[in-house]
Tab-separated table of C-alpha atoms in Angstrom:
chain	number	residue	atom	x	y	z
A	1	MET	CA	-11.505	-5.945	20.550
A	2	LYS	CA	-8.010	-7.615	20.646
A	3	ILE	CA	-9.083	-9.289	23.902
A	4	ILE	CA	-12.180	-10.816	22.516
A	5	ALA	CA	-9.919	-12.124	19.506
A	6	LEU	CA	-7.362	-13.487	21.953
A	7	ILE	CA	-9.970	-15.391	24.053
A	8	ALA	CA	-11.507	-16.785	20.817
A	9	VAL	CA	-8.202	-17.982	19.636
A	10	ILE	CA	-7.259	-19.749	22.964
A	11	LEU	CA	-10.685	-21.311	23.310
A	12	ALA	CA	-10.358	-22.620	19.627
A	13	GLY	CA	-6.784	-23.793	20.337
A	14	GLY	CA	-7.759	-25.511	23.601
A	15	MET	CA	-10.601	-27.316	21.738
A	16	LEU	CA	-8.195	-28.575	19.152
A	17	ILE	CA	-5.704	-29.652	21.611
A	18	TYR	CA	-8.245	-31.612	23.424
A	19	ALA	CA	-9.526	-33.272	20.286
A	20	GLY	CA	-5.995	-34.015	19.347
A	21	GLN	CA	-5.429	-36.467	22.279
A	22	ASP	CA	-7.434	-38.998	20.477
A	23	LEU	CA	-5.331	-38.915	17.329
A	24	PRO	CA	-2.531	-41.497	16.894
A	25	ALA	CA	0.846	-40.573	18.164
A	26	PHE	CA	3.639	-39.216	15.743
A	27	GLY	CA	5.062	-42.021	13.675
A	28	ASP	CA	2.562	-44.705	14.844
A	29	PRO	CA	2.527	-47.621	12.088
A	30	GLU	CA	-0.821	-48.900	13.637
A	31	SER	CA	-2.684	-45.478	12.635
A	32	PRO	CA	-5.936	-46.001	10.832
A	33	ALA	CA	-4.603	-43.915	7.846
A	34	TYR	CA	-1.871	-46.289	7.290
A	35	GLN	CA	-3.658	-49.335	8.011
A	36	HIS	CA	-6.167	-48.741	5.391
A	37	PRO	CA	-5.824	-51.512	2.526
A	38	ILE	CA	-5.621	-48.827	-0.301
A	39	ILE	CA	-2.261	-47.775	0.953
A	40	GLU	CA	-0.871	-51.292	0.678
A	41	HIS	CA	-2.232	-51.556	-2.656
A	42	TYR	CA	-0.699	-48.170	-3.673
A	43	ILE	CA	2.829	-49.118	-2.341
A	44	THR	CA	2.902	-52.639	-3.932
A	45	HIS	CA	0.997	-52.052	-7.317
A	46	ALA	CA	2.119	-48.474	-8.161
A	47	GLU	CA	5.036	-49.642	-10.272
A	48	THR	CA	3.242	-52.364	-12.072
A	49	GLU	CA	0.288	-50.389	-12.757
A	50	SER	CA	1.737	-47.062	-13.594
A	51	GLY	CA	5.476	-47.798	-14.719
A	52	VAL	CA	6.974	-45.009	-12.358
A	53	GLY	CA	8.943	-45.584	-9.293
A	54	ASN	CA	7.898	-42.538	-7.427
A	55	ILE	CA	4.548	-43.482	-5.627
A	56	VAL	CA	3.686	-39.812	-5.291
A	57	THR	CA	3.848	-39.185	-8.954
A	58	ALA	CA	1.979	-42.460	-9.654
A	59	LEU	CA	-0.832	-41.360	-7.422
A	60	LEU	CA	-0.760	-37.691	-8.737
A	61	ALA	CA	-0.798	-38.490	-12.456
A	62	ASN	CA	-2.391	-41.734	-12.658
A	63	TYR	CA	-4.687	-42.822	-9.706
A	64	ARG	CA	-5.715	-38.958	-9.143
A	65	GLY	CA	-5.205	-37.708	-12.693
A	66	TYR	CA	-8.608	-36.106	-12.926
A	67	ASP	CA	-8.017	-34.170	-9.574
A	68	THR	CA	-4.543	-33.185	-11.074
A	69	LEU	CA	-6.141	-31.908	-14.207
A	70	GLY	CA	-8.515	-29.819	-11.994
A	71	GLU	CA	-5.694	-28.560	-10.043
A	72	VAL	CA	-3.779	-27.452	-13.232
A	73	THR	CA	-7.041	-25.653	-14.186
A	74	VAL	CA	-7.266	-23.933	-10.941
A	75	ILE	CA	-3.778	-22.334	-11.196
A	76	PHE	CA	-4.485	-21.513	-14.838
A	77	THR	CA	-7.623	-19.779	-13.872
A	78	ALA	CA	-5.756	-17.890	-11.059
A	79	GLY	CA	-3.250	-16.693	-13.551
A	80	MET	CA	-6.121	-15.554	-15.980
A	81	THR	CA	-7.770	-13.803	-12.986
A	82	VAL	CA	-4.806	-11.857	-12.087
A	83	ILE	CA	-4.327	-10.801	-15.736
A	84	LEU	CA	-7.915	-9.713	-16.001
A	85	LEU	CA	-7.606	-7.658	-12.628
A	86	LEU	CA	-4.120	-6.021	-13.173
A	87	ARG	CA	-3.128	-6.095	-16.775
A	88	ARG	CA	-2.416	-2.439	-17.345
A	89	ARG	CA	-1.862	-2.104	-21.137
A	90	GLU	CA	-4.204	-3.136	-23.752
A	91	ILE	CA	-3.385	-6.314	-25.387
B	1	MET	CA	4.591	-37.347	35.693
B	2	SER	CA	6.706	-39.080	33.236
B	3	GLY	CA	3.473	-40.585	31.554
B	4	ILE	CA	2.138	-37.004	30.933
B	5	ILE	CA	5.376	-35.910	29.367
B	6	GLU	CA	5.337	-38.941	27.263
B	7	ILE	CA	1.868	-38.162	26.059
B	8	ILE	CA	2.960	-34.679	25.314
B	9	PHE	CA	6.177	-35.739	23.616
B	10	ALA	CA	4.199	-38.506	21.421
B	11	GLU	CA	1.913	-35.948	20.109
B	12	PHE	CA	4.026	-32.781	19.849
B	13	ASN	CA	3.286	-32.374	16.130
B	14	TYR	CA	-0.377	-31.598	17.025
B	15	TRP	CA	1.017	-28.951	19.659
B	16	ILE	CA	3.120	-27.447	16.877
B	17	TYR	CA	0.200	-27.380	14.270
B	18	VAL	CA	-2.355	-25.957	16.790
B	19	THR	CA	0.067	-23.170	17.726
B	20	LEU	CA	0.819	-22.182	14.230
B	21	MET	CA	-2.837	-22.420	13.168
B	22	MET	CA	-3.851	-20.206	16.108
B	23	ILE	CA	-1.095	-17.624	15.234
B	24	GLY	CA	-2.657	-17.423	11.825
B	25	PHE	CA	-6.199	-17.444	13.152
B	26	TYR	CA	-5.364	-14.473	15.489
B	27	ALA	CA	-3.851	-12.725	12.649
B	28	MET	CA	-7.029	-13.114	10.340
B	29	ILE	CA	-9.441	-11.947	13.012
B	30	ALA	CA	-7.378	-9.318	14.897
B	31	LYS	CA	-5.222	-7.588	12.417
B	32	LYS	CA	-6.922	-4.720	10.526
B	33	ASN	CA	-4.319	-4.554	7.649
B	34	LEU	CA	-5.332	-6.622	4.610
B	35	ILE	CA	-1.911	-7.771	3.818
B	36	LYS	CA	-1.468	-9.139	7.356
B	37	LYS	CA	-4.792	-10.816	7.052
B	38	VAL	CA	-3.510	-12.655	3.977
B	39	ILE	CA	-0.284	-13.504	5.682
B	40	GLY	CA	-2.328	-15.010	8.577
B	41	ALA	CA	-4.387	-16.869	6.094
B	42	ASN	CA	-1.114	-18.471	4.661
B	43	ILE	CA	0.177	-19.317	8.072
B	44	PHE	CA	-3.100	-21.204	8.721
B	45	GLN	CA	-2.676	-23.060	5.495
B	46	THR	CA	0.876	-24.066	6.402
B	47	ALA	CA	-0.253	-25.383	9.755
B	48	ILE	CA	-2.665	-27.527	7.920
B	49	PHE	CA	0.231	-28.906	5.439
B	50	LEU	CA	2.418	-29.735	8.456
B	51	PHE	CA	-0.598	-31.521	9.923
B	52	TYR	CA	-1.239	-33.619	6.939
B	53	ILE	CA	2.530	-34.433	6.304
B	54	SER	CA	3.007	-35.492	10.020
B	55	LEU	CA	0.059	-37.887	9.809
B	56	ALA	CA	1.854	-39.428	6.902
B	57	GLU	CA	4.915	-40.358	8.949
B	58	VAL	CA	5.711	-43.864	9.920
B	59	LYS	CA	8.442	-44.521	12.258
B	60	GLY	CA	11.521	-46.040	10.476
B	61	GLY	CA	9.786	-45.187	7.145
B	62	THR	CA	11.364	-43.442	4.106
B	63	ALA	CA	10.070	-41.375	1.391
B	64	PRO	CA	7.593	-43.020	-0.783
B	65	ILE	CA	10.055	-43.522	-3.802
B	66	LEU	CA	10.771	-47.348	-4.648
B	67	LEU	CA	14.338	-47.962	-4.141
B	68	HIS	CA	15.074	-50.494	-6.843
B	69	GLY	CA	15.759	-49.699	-10.358
B	70	HIS	CA	13.418	-51.200	-13.162
B	71	ASP	CA	15.613	-54.163	-13.936
B	72	GLY	CA	17.237	-54.529	-10.447
B	73	ALA	CA	18.741	-57.768	-9.625
B	74	ASP	CA	16.784	-60.235	-7.481
B	75	ALA	CA	19.178	-59.919	-4.469
B	76	ALA	CA	18.809	-56.083	-4.465
B	77	HIS	CA	15.237	-56.455	-4.823
B	78	LYS	CA	14.925	-58.742	-1.976
B	79	ALA	CA	17.115	-56.463	0.152
B	80	VAL	CA	14.867	-53.518	-0.265
B	81	SER	CA	11.559	-55.440	0.005
B	82	GLU	CA	11.566	-54.991	3.662
B	83	VAL	CA	11.571	-51.163	3.471
B	84	ILE	CA	8.837	-49.255	5.109
B	85	TYR	CA	7.398	-46.548	3.181
B	86	VAL	CA	5.575	-43.527	4.636
B	87	ASN	CA	1.889	-43.129	3.630
B	88	PRO	CA	1.916	-41.398	0.079
B	89	LEU	CA	-1.544	-40.155	0.050
B	90	PRO	CA	-1.374	-37.294	2.317
B	91	HIS	CA	1.694	-36.008	0.278
B	92	VAL	CA	-0.344	-36.008	-3.046
B	93	LEU	CA	-3.242	-34.231	-1.152
B	94	ILE	CA	-0.886	-31.574	0.038
B	95	LEU	CA	0.859	-31.097	-3.334
B	96	THR	CA	-2.682	-30.232	-4.297
B	97	ALA	CA	-3.395	-27.966	-1.504
B	98	ILE	CA	-0.121	-26.091	-1.967
B	99	VAL	CA	-1.094	-25.151	-5.455
B	100	VAL	CA	-4.461	-24.045	-4.556
B	101	ALA	CA	-2.653	-21.903	-1.723
B	102	VAL	CA	-0.536	-20.189	-4.198
B	103	SER	CA	-3.530	-19.480	-6.371
B	104	THR	CA	-5.716	-18.004	-3.685
B	105	THR	CA	-2.738	-15.833	-2.329
B	106	ALA	CA	-2.177	-14.515	-5.953
B	107	VAL	CA	-5.935	-13.519	-6.413
B	108	ALA	CA	-5.971	-12.156	-3.047
B	109	LEU	CA	-3.090	-10.022	-3.564
B	110	ALA	CA	-4.455	-8.766	-7.005
B	111	LEU	CA	-7.569	-7.931	-5.464
B	112	ILE	CA	-5.746	-6.064	-2.484
B	113	ILE	CA	-3.835	-3.990	-5.209
B	114	LYS	CA	-7.058	-2.872	-6.761
B	115	ILE	CA	-8.492	-2.027	-3.373
B	116	TYR	CA	-5.430	0.250	-2.741
B	117	GLU	CA	-5.736	1.851	-6.011
B	118	GLU	CA	-9.418	2.624	-5.108
B	119	TYR	CA	-9.304	3.665	-1.676
B	120	GLY	CA	-5.590	4.601	-1.108
B	121	SER	CA	-5.359	2.457	2.027
B	122	LEU	CA	-4.994	-1.128	3.278
B	123	GLU	CA	-6.509	-0.497	6.651
B	124	GLU	CA	-10.049	-1.840	7.296
B	125	ASP	CA	-11.234	1.068	9.325
B	126	VAL	CA	-10.102	3.573	6.660
B	127	ILE	CA	-11.759	1.596	3.813
B	128	LEU	CA	-15.112	1.168	5.704
B	129	ALA	CA	-15.122	4.832	6.887
B	130	TYR	CA	-14.556	5.972	3.220
B	131	ARG	CA	-17.378	3.655	2.001
B	132	ARG	CA	-19.733	4.990	4.459
B	133	GLN	CA	-18.733	8.787	3.578
B	134	LEU	CA	-19.059	7.796	-0.002
B	135	GLN	CA	-22.606	6.379	0.155
B	136	PRO	CA	-24.246	7.680	3.211
B	137	GLU	CA	-27.725	7.163	2.018
B	138	PHE	CA	-26.868	3.511	1.559
B	139	SER	CA	-25.787	2.839	5.295
B	140	GLU	CA	-28.495	5.339	6.440
B	141	HIS	CA	-31.149	3.360	4.546
B	142	ALA	CA	-29.732	-0.012	5.826
B	143	ARG	CA	-29.859	1.288	9.381
B	144	GLN	CA	-33.363	2.458	9.137
B	145	LYS	CA	-34.553	-0.655	7.377
B	146	GLN	CA	-32.962	-2.703	10.371
B	147	GLU	CA	-34.611	-0.392	13.000
B	148	GLY	CA	-38.004	-0.767	11.274
B	149	GLU	CA	-37.854	-4.296	11.433
B	150	GLN	CA	-37.157	-4.461	15.066
C	1	MET	CA	16.663	1.408	-10.214
C	2	SER	CA	17.572	0.426	-6.732
C	3	GLY	CA	20.949	-0.246	-5.366
C	4	ILE	CA	20.792	-4.026	-5.697
C	5	GLN	CA	20.104	-3.740	-9.525
C	6	GLU	CA	23.255	-1.747	-9.983
C	7	SER	CA	25.558	-4.060	-8.182
C	8	ILE	CA	27.961	-5.724	-10.612
C	9	VAL	CA	28.444	-8.645	-8.471
C	10	ILE	CA	24.763	-9.542	-8.343
C	11	ARG	CA	24.204	-8.907	-11.893
C	12	THR	CA	27.161	-11.198	-12.835
C	13	VAL	CA	26.030	-13.915	-10.489
C	14	VAL	CA	22.550	-13.908	-11.744
C	15	ARG	CA	23.551	-13.923	-15.365
C	16	ILE	CA	25.875	-17.052	-14.673
C	17	MET	CA	23.210	-18.706	-12.330
C	18	VAL	CA	19.927	-18.564	-14.406
C	19	PRO	CA	20.928	-21.123	-17.023
C	20	PHE	CA	21.782	-23.687	-14.204
C	21	ILE	CA	18.628	-22.894	-12.427
C	22	GLN	CA	16.748	-23.629	-15.708
C	23	ILE	CA	18.688	-26.965	-16.197
C	24	PHE	CA	18.009	-28.013	-12.807
C	25	ALA	CA	14.249	-27.191	-13.427
C	26	LEU	CA	14.195	-29.411	-16.612
C	27	TYR	CA	15.805	-32.157	-14.539
C	28	VAL	CA	13.361	-31.943	-11.735
C	29	ILE	CA	10.493	-32.221	-14.319
C	30	MET	CA	11.982	-35.141	-16.104
C	31	HIS	CA	12.958	-37.016	-12.862
C	32	GLY	CA	9.495	-36.821	-11.703
C	33	ALA	CA	8.866	-40.350	-12.706
C	34	SER	CA	11.627	-42.079	-10.859
C	35	GLY	CA	12.799	-39.856	-8.069
C	36	PRO	CA	11.689	-36.759	-6.052
C	37	GLY	CA	10.440	-34.193	-8.367
C	38	GLY	CA	7.503	-33.487	-10.699
C	39	GLY	CA	5.743	-30.949	-12.904
C	40	PHE	CA	4.655	-28.472	-10.167
C	41	GLN	CA	8.109	-28.293	-8.540
C	42	GLY	CA	10.072	-27.973	-11.658
C	43	GLY	CA	7.742	-25.343	-13.183
C	44	VAL	CA	8.024	-23.198	-10.102
C	45	ILE	CA	11.802	-23.414	-10.237
C	46	PHE	CA	11.884	-22.585	-13.729
C	47	GLY	CA	9.706	-19.755	-13.224
C	48	ALA	CA	11.915	-18.589	-10.182
C	49	GLY	CA	14.907	-18.454	-12.801
C	50	ILE	CA	13.196	-16.097	-14.966
C	51	ILE	CA	11.705	-13.940	-12.086
C	52	LEU	CA	15.249	-13.710	-10.553
C	53	TYR	CA	16.397	-12.392	-14.017
C	54	ALA	CA	13.535	-9.945	-14.438
C	55	MET	CA	14.113	-8.791	-10.788
C	56	ILE	CA	17.755	-7.770	-11.458
C	57	TYR	CA	17.789	-6.824	-14.928
C	58	GLY	CA	14.327	-4.975	-15.036
C	59	HIS	CA	11.052	-5.850	-16.532
C	60	LYS	CA	11.835	-4.829	-20.172
C	61	GLU	CA	14.914	-7.303	-20.213
C	62	GLY	CA	12.647	-10.021	-18.469
C	63	LYS	CA	9.832	-9.419	-21.010
C	64	GLN	CA	12.333	-10.081	-24.089
C	65	ARG	CA	13.050	-13.536	-22.341
C	66	MET	CA	9.339	-14.312	-21.875
C	67	SER	CA	7.054	-12.023	-23.685
C	68	ASP	CA	3.236	-11.696	-22.834
C	69	LYS	CA	2.231	-13.424	-25.937
C	70	LEU	CA	4.398	-16.424	-25.331
C	71	ASN	CA	3.184	-16.420	-21.803
C	72	ARG	CA	-0.403	-16.758	-22.892
C	73	ILE	CA	0.466	-19.432	-25.405
C	74	LEU	CA	2.442	-21.355	-23.013
C	75	SER	CA	-0.135	-21.236	-19.934
C	76	SER	CA	-3.113	-22.551	-21.978
C	77	SER	CA	-1.018	-25.161	-23.875
C	78	GLY	CA	0.235	-26.871	-20.763
C	79	VAL	CA	-3.456	-27.439	-19.792
C	80	ALA	CA	-4.223	-28.492	-23.452
C	81	ILE	CA	-1.489	-30.908	-23.377
C	82	PHE	CA	-2.741	-32.613	-20.151
C	83	ALA	CA	-6.352	-32.606	-21.449
C	84	VAL	CA	-5.398	-34.194	-24.930
C	85	THR	CA	-3.296	-36.718	-23.389
C	86	GLY	CA	-6.292	-37.804	-21.259
C	87	ILE	CA	-8.742	-37.730	-24.109
C	88	SER	CA	-6.229	-39.779	-26.416
C	89	CYS	CA	-6.658	-42.601	-23.879
C	90	LEU	CA	-10.571	-42.120	-24.554
C	91	VAL	CA	-9.985	-42.503	-28.315
C	92	PHE	CA	-8.010	-45.835	-27.822
C	93	GLY	CA	-10.937	-47.351	-26.032
C	94	GLY	CA	-9.963	-46.809	-22.458
C	95	MET	CA	-11.107	-44.447	-19.552
C	96	PHE	CA	-9.967	-40.758	-19.306
C	97	LEU	CA	-6.351	-40.773	-18.314
C	98	GLN	CA	-6.130	-44.505	-18.454
C	99	TYR	CA	-2.585	-44.472	-20.014
C	100	GLY	CA	-1.916	-48.204	-20.346
C	101	VAL	CA	-4.506	-48.577	-23.310
C	102	VAL	CA	-2.556	-46.282	-25.864
C	103	PRO	CA	-0.787	-48.670	-28.160
C	104	LEU	CA	2.708	-47.005	-28.447
C	105	LEU	CA	4.305	-50.359	-27.262
C	106	PRO	CA	1.723	-53.097	-27.418
C	107	ASP	CA	3.387	-55.575	-25.141
C	108	ASN	CA	4.245	-53.130	-22.321
C	109	PRO	CA	1.460	-50.901	-20.932
C	110	ALA	CA	3.574	-50.009	-18.021
C	111	VAL	CA	6.168	-48.362	-20.105
C	112	VAL	CA	3.600	-46.386	-22.086
C	113	SER	CA	2.287	-45.314	-18.825
C	114	ARG	CA	5.462	-44.087	-17.874
C	115	LEU	CA	6.048	-42.184	-21.010
C	116	LEU	CA	2.576	-40.650	-20.982
C	117	ILE	CA	2.938	-39.630	-17.308
C	118	ASP	CA	6.230	-37.806	-18.274
C	119	VAL	CA	4.114	-35.892	-21.066
C	120	VAL	CA	1.615	-35.049	-18.513
C	121	GLU	CA	4.266	-33.648	-16.079
C	122	ILE	CA	5.777	-31.551	-18.818
C	123	GLY	CA	2.281	-30.090	-19.383
C	124	ILE	CA	1.884	-29.429	-15.806
C	125	GLY	CA	5.358	-27.704	-15.716
C	126	ILE	CA	4.753	-25.524	-18.677
C	127	THR	CA	1.416	-24.273	-17.257
C	128	VAL	CA	2.884	-23.546	-13.757
C	129	LEU	CA	6.055	-21.666	-15.023
C	130	ALA	CA	4.001	-19.480	-17.446
C	131	VAL	CA	1.415	-18.628	-14.687
C	132	MET	CA	4.100	-18.090	-12.139
C	133	ILE	CA	5.853	-15.416	-14.406
C	134	SER	CA	2.689	-13.838	-15.362
C	135	LEU	CA	1.842	-13.457	-11.617
C	136	PHE	CA	5.122	-11.730	-10.996
C	137	PHE	CA	4.909	-9.378	-14.040
C	138	ASP	CA	1.341	-8.433	-13.041
C	139	VAL	CA	1.561	-8.126	-9.207
C	140	SER	CA	4.944	-6.377	-9.049
C	141	PRO	CA	4.808	-2.364	-9.194
C	142	PRO	CA	5.175	-0.725	-12.580
C	143	GLU	CA	8.936	0.405	-13.152
C	144	THR	CA	9.950	3.778	-14.318
C	145	ASP	CA	11.627	3.646	-17.763
C	146	GLU	CA	15.298	3.229	-17.581
C	147	GLU	CA	15.785	6.107	-20.067
C	148	GLU	CA	13.626	8.471	-18.037
C	149	LEU	CA	15.357	8.016	-14.806
C	150	PRO	CA	18.743	9.676	-15.418
C	151	ALA	CA	17.128	12.472	-17.186
C	152	SER	CA	14.818	13.187	-14.299
C	153	GLU	CA	17.752	13.307	-11.981
C	154	GLU	CA	19.679	15.808	-14.145
C	155	ALA	CA	16.714	17.877	-14.363
C	156	GLY	CA	16.378	17.771	-10.526
C	157	GLN	CA	20.035	18.952	-10.155
């Protein structure tokens, strides 16, 4: 059983390495993810549009604020789920 | 020969992430202990985080935090205008993913605690055997139905 | 009560360190707009401070610092702060979470946006710290009461 698992893991890893040859090199400034115009917009306009110097915070709270609201709801729901499953005393 | 080494070195982040990911994958499919499965899932998630963060890296880039103050002098502004910032978007996506990973781990551990309270074991074999012993007519019925279909 | 919890060195160091951990967490939350930091990171650090205190001093002492009732209030009020901030932007005629339209400072939408992003980060931090602490208290095994333990040892002798 462990042999089958090992073979499956090695096959999947080999496929991922084979597919990874086409990906851009580490730190390549010409990579498609960095050349997309939205990145340039984020870096140059984040401070004038959001007023914060940390671009990650500007993205998190302003451009992707709806996503972050969902994320906070996810962690709140996880906390409530654990309370429902494990809370021992009656409230 | 040196060309091959250069290719491997240029993409060493993919080698690292594939290795980590396969360690987590193996733990998830081969280990019988439920806690070890959860640890494997966490290693898998961490491999994905490293992959995304390494995609954000730009040679000579700095963290995506603007280097000048709000009312910085013009000279200072001009000096830092040449700074290369790394790609900020994967950092934000992974900040989201880390929080989701914490939430899924917490819920998984809570469910494992309930499973342990019910069955007294965390081994998959023991739990499945106990379930079959608990409801023999259920598994027998399912087996007969499967045979009848064939 | 294990050996670590009885060690006088660890108890003293934890008692001294916890306020500094919490101050650092508040700094990380409030510094999220201009430097490395943010609500998630600061909330986790704040929660870790109280979790450290509860690990060393026991659940009962930890629950005195962060009771279940306070925890429920905080974990839901953080989400509410975020959502109310977003809806207040709707009230002033913008889109959901379009911070610049709130007329706190009419001439300077970027500064308003910065202030409201700080409010949102505080909301995120409150939710994350409350959820982290409640996860710790629920997932960790139930402790034997501190009064019962010496009595049972005497009975054993």
